[in-house]
Structure formats: structure tokens, C-alpha cells
């Protein structure tokens, strides 16, 4: 196939929840679509084994146009109830099952580059095959956006690594580890370390930990709960409803959107983690001011004047969107894109300032709000894509 060229209408890059869902919706609307990438690779390779989804099962369905491929249907077929919380390995299996049902002809190859050419885009695959696509949907996830605090620059990854570099934390057996951060990923990693018998301490700048899901009562008040919470399950009472309506959310003043988005996605742990963290030392209100190697170990100095000599620092320091970091986007695309703080500015249909180039998932969150950073935002994203591509002359 090397060097062979064929045309396609829509090329979707990425086979996580957003790419799979978008493809299922577009095909159901008779939009010819090809999708590329390893299915659910980020979840399988860049999250720790033993993890549970923080999102509620009702917000962990990968949207499909007929609602025949929900998590409930998948669990029903395998004869077991939907687990709560949902274990990571079940979710990966679910995503693969979804892919087998909705997109059996998924092309698992990696896309190497995308550049503009007249009437669309030139897409080059990892094996040099190239083709043209009228439209490209980037559903490449957040992996390239992992953030590493400046204090750790220059420290080898054997001593300080980002959470997304691991899928099995048991490899740190016998080591002394610190986890930097106060969000779900930090707290769950610490619990997994402790349960594997690994000596761990959490260090975070936050003065107090935030927890979600501790107000179960509020979810069982019938109509009142429905008014307060959306089934999309992003954000606290009230904000949850607003965030679930991206076209309304984007109409609010920017300052309000930013505050509501922060409130919806601020670092927080799921309530069910609390008991698993008993006996884990957690140092709050503290910043690492320097990290240096000391023999084969890592010496951390904190701003409270104390030191830690450890074997490894796990950086649960999150992801900061910067679409210029997608390695497959050509320089000229990156130059021409209108961006704000690293996010592409998108209009209806998730279409960027470059006609025919769309972004689904977290990069769409600047334009459409925090829902787009979660699996439960895929329905909105997919229906927007269909809407824009099936309008007159859109297809
Ligand atoms: C630790 C952790 C826990 C999380 N837990 C939850 C949760 O409980 N619930 C929730 O809703 N969200 C959760 N999230 C957020 C989650 O990342 C997003 O909801 C979800 O991944 C979005 O799906 P996606 O399809 O945009 O991205 P991904 O699932 O990351 O899929 C993107 C895919 O694109 C592929 N790709 C990238 N570049 C190329 C290329 N050049 N060619 C081909 N393929 C390519 C990648 O390999 C990847 O498989 C969590 C995130 C993290 C880091």
C-alpha cells in the first residue's frame, strides 16, 4: 500500500471515545468516514492498571446514534451488572467492543502528518501511504499535553515521570515515591502505591483536598436532583446543568465561563478514594522549589523548608492543551489556526479557523466548555459534526 493515494471524505484521527463516536454518527448519517488509530490506546497504555473511572457509569457511555452501544448494553451482553465505579479494564474492553460493533474496519495505523492542500487535506500514514481528505476531525486526545512542572525539567524520567507515562505502578515496588498533585490521578495513584506496599507521600500546593460525590443524598431527590444535576455528570449542582448545554454555556461572558469551568473540573478526588488513603501521608499547602539528583535518588526541597530524598517523583500535574503539540499537524496548519491559550477557536460543527479542520474532545473545551473534556461530551461533539457535515454542501 506504500505511497498509494485514494480520496476520502472525512478522516478521523484517533480511536478513543470521541473518534469512535464521531465515526459512528457520521456513518449513520451517510457521511463517508475513515478512522485511524489504536482503539482506546490512551486508556490502556497511559492510565494505571487497577484504576477506576471517576465519572459515574451513567456518564461513561460512548455515545452512538441509536443508543444500542451503551455501557449498560455491553454489560448486559456479558451477563454482569454495570459496576460502580467502573474499573478501567472493563471500560477499555467496552470501548473495544464498541469499536467492533460500530467501526469494525478501523484502520489501526498512526497518522504521521496532515497538511492543507487544495480542496482539503493531504494525510500521510506511518507507512508512507498518503491520501486526500475533504475534512479532517482531530480526535487525538490529551496525551501530548502532559505538563511537567519547571522544577523537574532536566530530571531524567527514571527519577521523575508524568502519570501518563505509566500503565502499571507496581514497577515501583521497593522504592520510596512522592506523588505531586491533588487531583483524582494523584490521589488514586497514591492509593494504588499504598495497596501495592510501596512507600508513598502526596505533596500538593492545594491547602485542602476537594472531593466529589460526597453528597449522594442530593442525587436522590427526584425532580430536584434532575434540576440540579445533568446525567453528563460534569460539575457540581447547578453548574452541572449548564455545562451539559455547550451551546448555551458558550453564550455566557468569558469570565463566567472560566470560573464555572474551573469549578467543574478543579482538582478533586472521588469520595470513594477517601478510605483508601488512610495512612497515606499527605502534605498540603507546599510547593516543590527544587529537584536535583543525589546519587541514584532525587532530592526535593519544599517551600516549607523541608527536604525529601526519594527514589521517584510521580507528577500527577495534569494536561495543558496546546494544539501545536499534536505532532501530525503541519507547521502551516499550526500557523494558520486561530488559537487562544493553546485551544483552537471553534465554531459550530467544532470547525476551526481552517475550513474542514475540526477538533473533538478536550481541545474543543475553550469554545464549548468543560463537557468536551469528558466521555459524556462525545454525544454533543458527534451531533455537531453531523450537523455541520450534512448541511447543504457540507457533505
Ligand atoms: C487518568 C485519567 C482518568 C480519566 N478518567 C476519566 C473518567 O473517569 N471519565 C471521563 O469522562 N474522562 C476521564 N478522563 C478524561 C479522558 O482523557 C477523556 O474523557 C477521553 O480520553 C476523551 O476521549 P478522546 O477520544 O478525546 O481521547 P483519547 O481517549 O485519548 O483518544 C485519542 C486517541 O487518539 C489516538 N491518536 C493520537 N494521535 C494519533 C495519530 N497521529 N494517529 C492515530 N491515532 C492517534 C491516541 O492514540 C488515542 O487513542 C480521564 C483522563 C485521565 C488522564
Short mmCIF file of C-alpha atoms and ligand atoms in Angstrom, two decimals:
data_model
loop_
_atom_site.label_atom_id
_atom_site.label_comp_id
_atom_site.label_asym_id
_atom_site.label_seq_id
_atom_site.Cartn_x
_atom_site.Cartn_y
_atom_site.Cartn_z
CA UNK A 1 0.00 0.00 0.00
CA UNK A 2 3.03 2.30 0.42
CA UNK A 3 2.64 5.56 -1.47
CA UNK A 4 -0.82 4.63 -2.77
CA UNK A 5 -3.25 7.52 -2.91
CA UNK A 6 -7.01 7.43 -2.52
CA UNK A 7 -9.53 10.09 -1.63
CA UNK A 8 -11.79 10.13 1.33
CA UNK A 9 -14.48 12.47 2.53
CA UNK A 10 -13.76 12.62 6.27
CA UNK A 11 -10.64 11.33 8.06
CA UNK A 12 -10.95 10.97 11.83
CA UNK A 13 -7.63 10.88 13.70
CA UNK A 14 -7.88 8.93 16.95
CA UNK A 15 -9.91 5.93 18.08
CA UNK A 16 -10.73 6.89 21.65
CA UNK A 17 -14.30 7.65 22.77
CA UNK A 18 -14.53 10.82 20.65
CA UNK A 19 -13.12 9.40 17.42
CA UNK A 20 -15.18 6.21 17.64
CA UNK A 21 -18.38 8.06 18.48
CA UNK A 22 -17.86 10.65 15.74
CA UNK A 23 -17.32 7.91 13.17
CA UNK A 24 -20.43 6.01 14.27
CA UNK A 25 -22.57 9.15 13.99
CA UNK A 26 -21.12 10.33 10.68
CA UNK A 27 -21.56 6.93 9.06
CA UNK A 28 -25.12 6.67 10.36
CA UNK A 29 -25.71 9.98 8.59
CA UNK A 30 -24.20 8.53 5.38
CA UNK A 31 -21.05 10.66 5.57
CA UNK A 32 -18.21 8.55 4.22
CA UNK A 33 -15.66 8.42 7.05
CA UNK A 34 -12.36 6.67 7.73
CA UNK A 35 -10.95 6.49 11.27
CA UNK A 36 -7.36 5.88 12.31
CA UNK A 37 -5.54 4.86 15.48
CA UNK A 38 -5.33 2.10 18.05
CA UNK A 39 -8.66 1.73 19.83
CA UNK A 40 -8.69 3.02 23.43
CA UNK A 41 -4.88 3.20 23.44
CA UNK A 42 -4.65 6.15 25.85
CA UNK A 43 -6.82 4.41 28.41
CA UNK A 44 -4.97 1.13 28.13
CA UNK A 45 -1.38 2.36 27.93
CA UNK A 46 -1.34 5.67 29.77
CA UNK A 47 -3.52 5.10 32.81
CA UNK A 48 -2.61 2.83 35.74
CA UNK A 49 -3.94 -0.73 35.90
CA UNK A 50 -6.32 -1.03 38.83
CA UNK A 51 -7.75 2.47 38.27
CA UNK A 52 -11.49 3.20 38.34
CA UNK A 53 -13.30 5.80 36.28
CA UNK A 54 -14.17 8.88 38.28
CA UNK A 55 -17.17 9.53 36.07
CA UNK A 56 -20.44 7.93 37.10
CA UNK A 57 -21.47 4.91 34.94
CA UNK A 58 -24.38 6.94 33.52
CA UNK A 59 -21.78 9.41 32.18
CA UNK A 60 -19.43 6.75 30.83
CA UNK A 61 -21.32 5.65 27.73
CA UNK A 62 -19.61 6.17 24.41
CA UNK A 63 -22.41 7.87 22.51
CA UNK A 64 -23.87 6.09 19.48
CA UNK A 65 -26.74 7.33 17.33
CA UNK A 66 -29.16 4.55 18.21
CA UNK A 67 -28.12 4.14 21.85
CA UNK A 68 -27.52 0.47 21.16
CA UNK A 69 -23.89 0.52 22.26
CA UNK A 70 -24.16 1.89 25.77
CA UNK A 71 -22.19 0.64 28.75
CA UNK A 72 -25.42 -0.94 30.03
CA UNK A 73 -25.94 -2.88 26.80
CA UNK A 74 -22.30 -4.04 26.86
CA UNK A 75 -22.51 -5.17 30.49
CA UNK A 76 -25.89 -6.78 29.84
CA UNK A 77 -24.43 -8.82 26.99
CA UNK A 78 -21.64 -10.08 29.21
CA UNK A 79 -24.23 -11.02 31.84
CA UNK A 80 -22.98 -8.73 34.60
CA UNK A 81 -24.42 -5.55 36.11
CA UNK A 82 -22.75 -2.22 35.38
CA UNK A 83 -20.05 -1.90 38.05
CA UNK A 84 -19.86 1.31 40.10
CA UNK A 85 -17.31 2.77 39.92
CA UNK A 86 -16.35 1.40 36.50
CA UNK A 87 -12.96 -0.37 36.53
CA UNK A 88 -10.53 0.86 33.88
CA UNK A 89 -10.04 -2.58 32.29
CA UNK A 90 -13.83 -3.00 31.87
CA UNK A 91 -14.04 0.40 30.23
CA UNK A 92 -11.21 -0.45 27.82
CA UNK A 93 -12.99 -3.72 26.95
CA UNK A 94 -16.21 -1.80 26.49
CA UNK A 95 -14.50 0.67 24.11
CA UNK A 96 -13.07 -2.20 22.07
CA UNK A 97 -16.45 -3.88 21.92
CA UNK A 98 -17.99 -0.59 20.78
CA UNK A 99 -15.33 -0.31 18.09
CA UNK A 100 -16.00 -3.89 16.89
CA UNK A 101 -19.72 -3.13 16.62
CA UNK A 102 -19.64 0.39 15.19
CA UNK A 103 -16.36 0.63 13.32
CA UNK A 104 -15.14 -2.90 12.54
CA UNK A 105 -12.99 -1.59 9.68
CA UNK A 106 -10.98 0.77 11.92
CA UNK A 107 -7.53 1.40 10.46
CA UNK A 108 -5.16 0.98 13.40
CA UNK A 109 -2.27 2.77 11.76
CA UNK A 110 -0.89 6.04 13.10
CA UNK A 111 -1.31 9.23 11.09
CA UNK A 112 2.10 10.82 10.58
CA UNK A 113 1.12 14.17 9.10
CA UNK A 114 -1.73 16.32 7.91
CA UNK A 115 -1.28 19.33 5.69
CA UNK A 116 -3.53 21.61 3.71
CA UNK A 117 -3.94 21.05 0.01
CA UNK A 118 -6.44 22.48 -2.39
CA UNK A 119 -9.94 21.23 -1.66
CA UNK A 120 -8.93 19.56 1.61
CA UNK A 121 -6.01 17.90 3.31
CA UNK A 122 -3.13 15.59 2.48
CA UNK A 123 -2.90 12.84 5.09
CA UNK A 124 0.26 10.73 5.35
CA UNK A 125 0.25 7.46 7.28
CA UNK A 126 3.05 5.92 9.33
CA UNK A 127 3.89 3.58 6.44
CA UNK A 128 4.01 6.45 3.89
CA UNK A 129 0.63 5.75 2.34
CA UNK A 130 -0.99 9.07 1.60
CA UNK A 131 -4.43 10.20 0.57
CA UNK A 132 -6.54 13.31 0.42
CA UNK A 133 -9.46 14.01 2.71
CA UNK A 134 -12.04 16.75 2.27
CA UNK A 135 -12.28 17.13 6.01
CA UNK A 136 -10.21 16.05 9.00
CA UNK A 137 -11.53 15.53 12.51
CA UNK A 138 -8.74 15.64 15.09
CA UNK A 139 -9.78 13.37 17.99
CA UNK A 140 -6.23 12.80 19.18
CA UNK A 141 -6.84 13.18 22.92
CA UNK A 142 -4.65 14.87 25.54
CA UNK A 143 -1.54 12.72 25.67
CA UNK A 144 0.81 15.30 24.03
CA UNK A 145 -0.31 17.93 26.55
CA UNK A 146 1.07 16.32 29.72
CA UNK A 147 2.54 19.08 31.91
CA UNK A 148 5.75 18.74 33.85
CA UNK A 149 6.49 21.50 36.39
CA UNK A 150 9.58 23.58 35.54
CA UNK A 151 11.32 22.45 38.75
CA UNK A 152 11.56 18.96 37.26
CA UNK A 153 12.95 19.93 33.88
CA UNK A 154 16.27 18.23 33.33
CA UNK A 155 15.44 15.38 35.74
CA UNK A 156 15.52 12.04 33.90
CA UNK A 157 12.21 10.22 33.63
CA UNK A 158 13.67 7.33 35.66
CA UNK A 159 13.51 9.73 38.64
CA UNK A 160 10.53 11.95 37.80
CA UNK A 161 7.79 10.96 35.40
CA UNK A 162 4.30 12.10 34.46
CA UNK A 163 1.38 9.83 35.39
CA UNK A 164 0.62 9.35 31.70
CA UNK A 165 3.96 7.55 31.25
CA UNK A 166 2.73 4.51 33.20
CA UNK A 167 0.20 1.76 32.97
CA UNK A 168 1.45 -0.27 35.92
CA UNK A 169 2.57 1.42 39.13
CA UNK A 170 3.68 -1.86 40.72
CA UNK A 171 7.01 -1.46 38.97
CA UNK A 172 7.97 0.97 41.76
CA UNK A 173 7.96 -1.88 44.33
CA UNK A 174 10.68 -1.40 46.92
CA UNK A 175 11.03 2.33 46.17
CA UNK A 176 10.13 5.46 48.11
CA UNK A 177 7.84 7.58 45.96
CA UNK A 178 6.24 11.01 46.20
CA UNK A 179 3.19 11.95 44.19
CA UNK A 180 2.90 15.61 43.22
CA UNK A 181 -0.69 16.85 42.82
CA UNK A 182 -4.09 16.83 44.48
CA UNK A 183 -6.47 15.65 41.77
CA UNK A 184 -8.03 12.27 41.11
CA UNK A 185 -4.97 10.97 39.32
CA UNK A 186 -2.63 11.94 42.21
CA UNK A 187 -4.88 10.53 44.89
CA UNK A 188 -5.70 7.32 43.07
CA UNK A 189 -2.03 6.73 42.21
CA UNK A 190 -1.19 7.18 45.90
CA UNK A 191 -3.88 4.65 46.85
CA UNK A 192 -2.55 2.18 44.29
CA UNK A 193 1.02 2.65 45.59
CA UNK A 194 -0.09 2.08 49.16
CA UNK A 195 -2.08 -1.02 48.23
CA UNK A 196 0.97 -2.42 46.41
CA UNK A 197 3.03 -1.96 49.58
CA UNK A 198 5.00 0.97 48.11
CA UNK A 199 6.05 3.78 50.47
CA UNK A 200 4.28 6.93 49.25
CA UNK A 201 3.65 10.55 50.23
CA UNK A 202 1.42 13.05 48.43
CA UNK A 203 2.68 16.64 48.17
CA UNK A 204 0.43 19.38 46.79
CA UNK A 205 0.17 23.14 46.64
CA UNK A 206 -3.55 22.97 47.44
CA UNK A 207 -4.35 23.94 51.02
CA UNK A 208 -7.13 21.34 51.26
CA UNK A 209 -8.29 18.36 49.23
CA UNK A 210 -11.53 18.60 47.26
CA UNK A 211 -13.82 15.60 46.99
CA UNK A 212 -16.64 14.84 44.59
CA UNK A 213 -19.60 12.52 45.06
CA UNK A 214 -19.91 13.02 48.81
CA UNK A 215 -23.42 14.43 48.58
CA UNK A 216 -25.16 11.27 47.43
CA UNK A 217 -28.38 12.49 49.07
CA UNK A 218 -28.66 15.31 46.54
CA UNK A 219 -28.80 12.76 43.74
CA UNK A 220 -31.84 11.02 45.21
CA UNK A 221 -34.30 13.88 45.46
CA UNK A 222 -36.28 13.05 42.33
CA UNK A 223 -37.22 16.14 40.34
CA UNK A 224 -34.98 18.42 42.43
CA UNK A 225 -31.95 16.27 41.58
CA UNK A 226 -32.88 16.44 37.89
CA UNK A 227 -32.96 20.21 38.10
CA UNK A 228 -29.57 20.33 39.83
CA UNK A 229 -27.63 17.65 38.01
CA UNK A 230 -27.28 16.56 34.41
CA UNK A 231 -26.62 12.92 33.59
CA UNK A 232 -23.43 14.18 31.89
CA UNK A 233 -22.00 14.36 35.44
CA UNK A 234 -19.55 17.22 34.93
CA UNK A 235 -19.53 19.77 37.74
CA UNK A 236 -21.42 20.43 40.98
CA UNK A 237 -25.14 21.12 41.48
CA UNK A 238 -26.41 23.77 39.07
CA UNK A 239 -23.18 24.14 37.10
CA UNK A 240 -23.65 20.52 36.05
CA UNK A 241 -26.84 21.51 34.21
CA UNK A 242 -25.30 24.50 32.50
CA UNK A 243 -22.13 22.70 31.41
CA UNK A 244 -24.29 19.99 29.83
CA UNK A 245 -25.62 22.56 27.33
CA UNK A 246 -22.49 23.73 25.50
CA UNK A 247 -24.35 25.97 23.04
CA UNK A 248 -25.89 27.86 25.94
CA UNK A 249 -22.71 27.76 28.06
CA UNK A 250 -20.68 29.46 25.33
CA UNK A 251 -23.06 32.42 25.32
CA UNK A 252 -22.08 33.47 28.85
CA UNK A 253 -19.37 36.09 29.37
CA UNK A 254 -15.86 34.63 29.19
CA UNK A 255 -15.07 35.39 32.84
CA UNK A 256 -18.14 33.46 33.97
CA UNK A 257 -17.33 30.56 31.64
CA UNK A 258 -13.80 30.35 33.03
CA UNK A 259 -14.95 30.39 36.65
CA UNK A 260 -17.68 27.81 36.03
CA UNK A 261 -15.27 25.60 34.06
CA UNK A 262 -12.70 25.75 36.85
CA UNK A 263 -15.37 24.89 39.42
CA UNK A 264 -16.46 21.96 37.27
CA UNK A 265 -13.02 20.45 36.75
CA UNK A 266 -10.87 21.70 39.62
CA UNK A 267 -8.54 19.07 41.12
CA UNK A 268 -10.65 16.73 43.25
CA UNK A 269 -10.78 13.10 44.26
CA UNK A 270 -13.77 10.77 44.10
CA UNK A 271 -15.28 10.28 47.55
CA UNK A 272 -14.71 6.51 47.32
CA UNK A 273 -10.96 7.13 47.41
CA UNK A 274 -11.05 8.62 50.92
CA UNK A 275 -10.91 5.37 52.90
CA UNK A 276 -8.21 4.01 50.58
CA UNK A 277 -5.95 6.91 51.51
CA UNK A 278 -5.98 6.37 55.25
CA UNK A 279 -2.40 6.17 56.50
CA UNK A 280 -1.01 7.84 53.34
CA UNK A 281 0.94 10.95 54.40
CA UNK A 282 -0.47 13.96 52.56
CA UNK A 283 1.44 17.25 52.77
CA UNK A 284 -0.72 20.16 51.63
CA UNK A 285 -0.01 23.84 51.03
CA UNK A 286 3.54 23.03 49.93
CA UNK A 287 5.42 23.60 46.72
CA UNK A 288 8.49 21.83 45.43
CA UNK A 289 11.00 24.62 44.87
CA UNK A 290 13.84 22.50 43.54
CA UNK A 291 14.52 18.98 42.36
CA UNK A 292 18.07 17.69 41.95
CA UNK A 293 19.60 14.28 41.55
CA UNK A 294 21.50 12.93 44.53
CA UNK A 295 23.37 9.81 43.53
CA UNK A 296 20.72 7.49 42.15
CA UNK A 297 17.95 9.30 44.06
CA UNK A 298 16.02 12.54 43.84
CA UNK A 299 16.31 15.36 46.37
CA UNK A 300 13.29 17.62 46.64
CA UNK A 301 13.31 20.91 48.55
CA UNK A 302 9.90 22.21 49.62
CA UNK A 303 8.92 25.79 50.34
CA UNK A 304 8.23 24.92 53.98
CA UNK A 305 11.99 24.42 54.38
CA UNK A 306 11.86 20.61 54.49
CA UNK A 307 13.56 18.11 52.12
CA UNK A 308 12.60 14.73 50.75
CA UNK A 309 15.10 12.19 49.43
CA UNK A 310 13.13 9.75 47.27
CA UNK A 311 13.56 7.18 44.53
CA UNK A 312 10.89 8.67 42.30
CA UNK A 313 8.50 11.62 41.91
CA UNK A 314 5.27 10.84 40.08
CA UNK A 315 3.99 14.05 38.53
CA UNK A 316 0.20 14.00 38.62
CA UNK A 317 0.29 17.53 37.29
CA UNK A 318 -2.31 17.24 34.59
CA UNK A 319 -2.53 18.32 30.97
CA UNK A 320 -2.50 21.75 29.37
CA UNK A 321 -3.99 21.90 25.90
CA UNK A 322 -1.65 23.25 23.23
CA UNK A 323 -2.71 22.00 19.80
CA UNK A 324 0.66 22.95 18.33
CA UNK A 325 1.92 19.88 20.20
CA UNK A 326 -0.04 17.46 18.02
CA UNK A 327 2.96 16.13 16.12
CA UNK A 328 0.96 15.34 12.99
CA UNK A 329 -0.27 18.89 12.32
CA UNK A 330 1.91 20.59 9.73
CA UNK A 331 3.67 23.84 10.52
CA UNK A 332 1.44 25.76 8.15
CA UNK A 333 -1.70 24.41 9.86
CA UNK A 334 -0.35 25.40 13.27
CA UNK A 335 0.50 28.86 11.94
CA UNK A 336 -2.91 29.42 10.38
CA UNK A 337 -5.02 28.16 13.28
CA UNK A 338 -6.70 30.77 15.45
CA UNK A 339 -5.97 29.69 18.99
CA UNK A 340 -6.49 31.04 22.49
CA UNK A 341 -4.27 29.75 25.29
CA UNK A 342 -3.39 26.75 23.14
CA UNK A 343 -7.02 25.86 22.32
CA UNK A 344 -8.29 26.18 18.75
CA UNK A 345 -11.16 28.64 18.44
CA UNK A 346 -14.04 26.64 17.03
CA UNK A 347 -17.39 27.50 15.52
CA UNK A 348 -20.49 25.31 15.18
CA UNK A 349 -19.58 21.85 13.97
CA UNK A 350 -16.33 22.06 16.01
CA UNK A 351 -14.76 23.60 12.93
CA UNK A 352 -11.56 25.58 13.35
CA UNK A 353 -10.46 28.72 11.52
CA UNK A 354 -9.17 26.37 8.80
CA UNK A 355 -12.27 25.27 6.87
CA UNK A 356 -12.72 21.50 7.02
CA UNK A 357 -10.45 21.01 10.04
CA UNK A 358 -12.42 20.02 13.14
CA UNK A 359 -11.34 19.28 16.73
CA UNK A 360 -13.24 16.94 19.07
CA UNK A 361 -12.54 16.24 22.75
CA UNK A 362 -10.63 18.43 25.19
CA UNK A 363 -9.24 20.89 22.60
CA UNK A 364 -12.86 21.92 21.95
CA UNK A 365 -13.32 22.92 25.61
CA UNK A 366 -12.34 26.57 25.16
CA UNK A 367 -15.16 27.06 22.69
CA UNK A 368 -17.78 24.69 24.13
CA UNK A 369 -16.94 24.31 27.81
CA UNK A 370 -15.60 21.61 30.11
CA UNK A 371 -18.07 18.92 29.00
CA UNK A 372 -15.82 18.36 25.97
CA UNK A 373 -13.04 17.04 28.25
CA UNK A 374 -15.15 14.04 29.26
CA UNK A 375 -16.52 10.92 27.61
CA UNK A 376 -20.05 12.22 28.18
CA UNK A 377 -19.35 15.16 25.85
CA UNK A 378 -18.98 12.86 22.84
CA UNK A 379 -22.70 12.92 22.02
CA UNK A 380 -22.65 16.70 21.67
CA UNK A 381 -19.43 16.61 19.64
CA UNK A 382 -20.68 13.90 17.30
CA UNK A 383 -24.04 15.54 16.67
CA UNK A 384 -22.31 18.85 15.98
CA UNK A 385 -20.04 17.17 13.42
CA UNK A 386 -23.00 15.52 11.73
CA UNK A 387 -24.93 18.78 11.73
CA UNK A 388 -22.14 20.69 10.02
CA UNK A 389 -21.25 17.98 7.53
CA UNK A 390 -24.77 17.20 6.40
CA UNK A 391 -25.91 20.78 5.89
CA UNK A 392 -26.35 21.71 2.25
CA UNK A 393 -22.95 21.37 0.59
CA UNK A 394 -21.45 20.19 3.89
CA UNK A 395 -21.17 16.58 2.81
C1 LIG B 1 -6.07 9.40 34.49
C2 LIG B 1 -7.26 9.90 33.74
C3 LIG B 1 -8.53 9.48 34.11
C4 LIG B 1 -9.65 9.92 33.42
N1 LIG B 1 -10.88 9.48 33.82
C5 LIG B 1 -11.96 9.92 33.15
C6 LIG B 1 -13.27 9.46 33.53
O1 LIG B 1 -13.44 8.72 34.50
N2 LIG B 1 -14.32 9.87 32.79
C7 LIG B 1 -14.19 10.72 31.72
O2 LIG B 1 -15.18 11.05 31.09
N3 LIG B 1 -12.97 11.17 31.36
C8 LIG B 1 -11.88 10.80 32.04
N4 LIG B 1 -10.64 11.26 31.67
C9 LIG B 1 -10.54 12.21 30.56
C10 LIG B 1 -10.31 11.42 29.28
O3 LIG B 1 -8.99 11.60 28.86
C11 LIG B 1 -11.25 11.85 28.21
O4 LIG B 1 -12.57 11.75 28.64
C12 LIG B 1 -11.19 10.93 26.98
O5 LIG B 1 -9.95 10.31 26.83
C13 LIG B 1 -11.54 11.69 25.81
O6 LIG B 1 -11.53 10.82 24.70
P1 LIG B 1 -10.76 11.18 23.40
O7 LIG B 1 -11.29 10.28 22.36
O8 LIG B 1 -10.79 12.64 23.19
O9 LIG B 1 -9.22 10.88 23.73
P2 LIG B 1 -8.42 9.51 23.86
O10 LIG B 1 -9.22 8.50 24.60
O11 LIG B 1 -7.10 9.88 24.42
O12 LIG B 1 -8.25 9.04 22.37
C14 LIG B 1 -7.40 9.69 21.49
C15 LIG B 1 -6.74 8.65 20.64
O13 LIG B 1 -6.11 9.25 19.53
C16 LIG B 1 -5.00 8.49 19.22
N5 LIG B 1 -4.08 9.24 18.40
C17 LIG B 1 -3.36 10.33 18.74
N6 LIG B 1 -2.58 10.72 17.70
C18 LIG B 1 -2.83 9.87 16.69
C19 LIG B 1 -2.32 9.75 15.36
N7 LIG B 1 -1.42 10.60 14.88
N8 LIG B 1 -2.79 8.74 14.59
C20 LIG B 1 -3.71 7.88 15.06
N9 LIG B 1 -4.22 7.95 16.32
C21 LIG B 1 -3.79 8.93 17.11
C22 LIG B 1 -4.41 8.13 20.59
O14 LIG B 1 -3.60 7.02 20.48
C23 LIG B 1 -5.68 7.88 21.38
O15 LIG B 1 -6.02 6.52 21.39
C24 LIG B 1 -9.50 10.82 32.35
C25 LIG B 1 -8.22 11.26 31.98
C26 LIG B 1 -7.11 10.81 32.66
C27 LIG B 1 -5.76 11.30 32.26
#
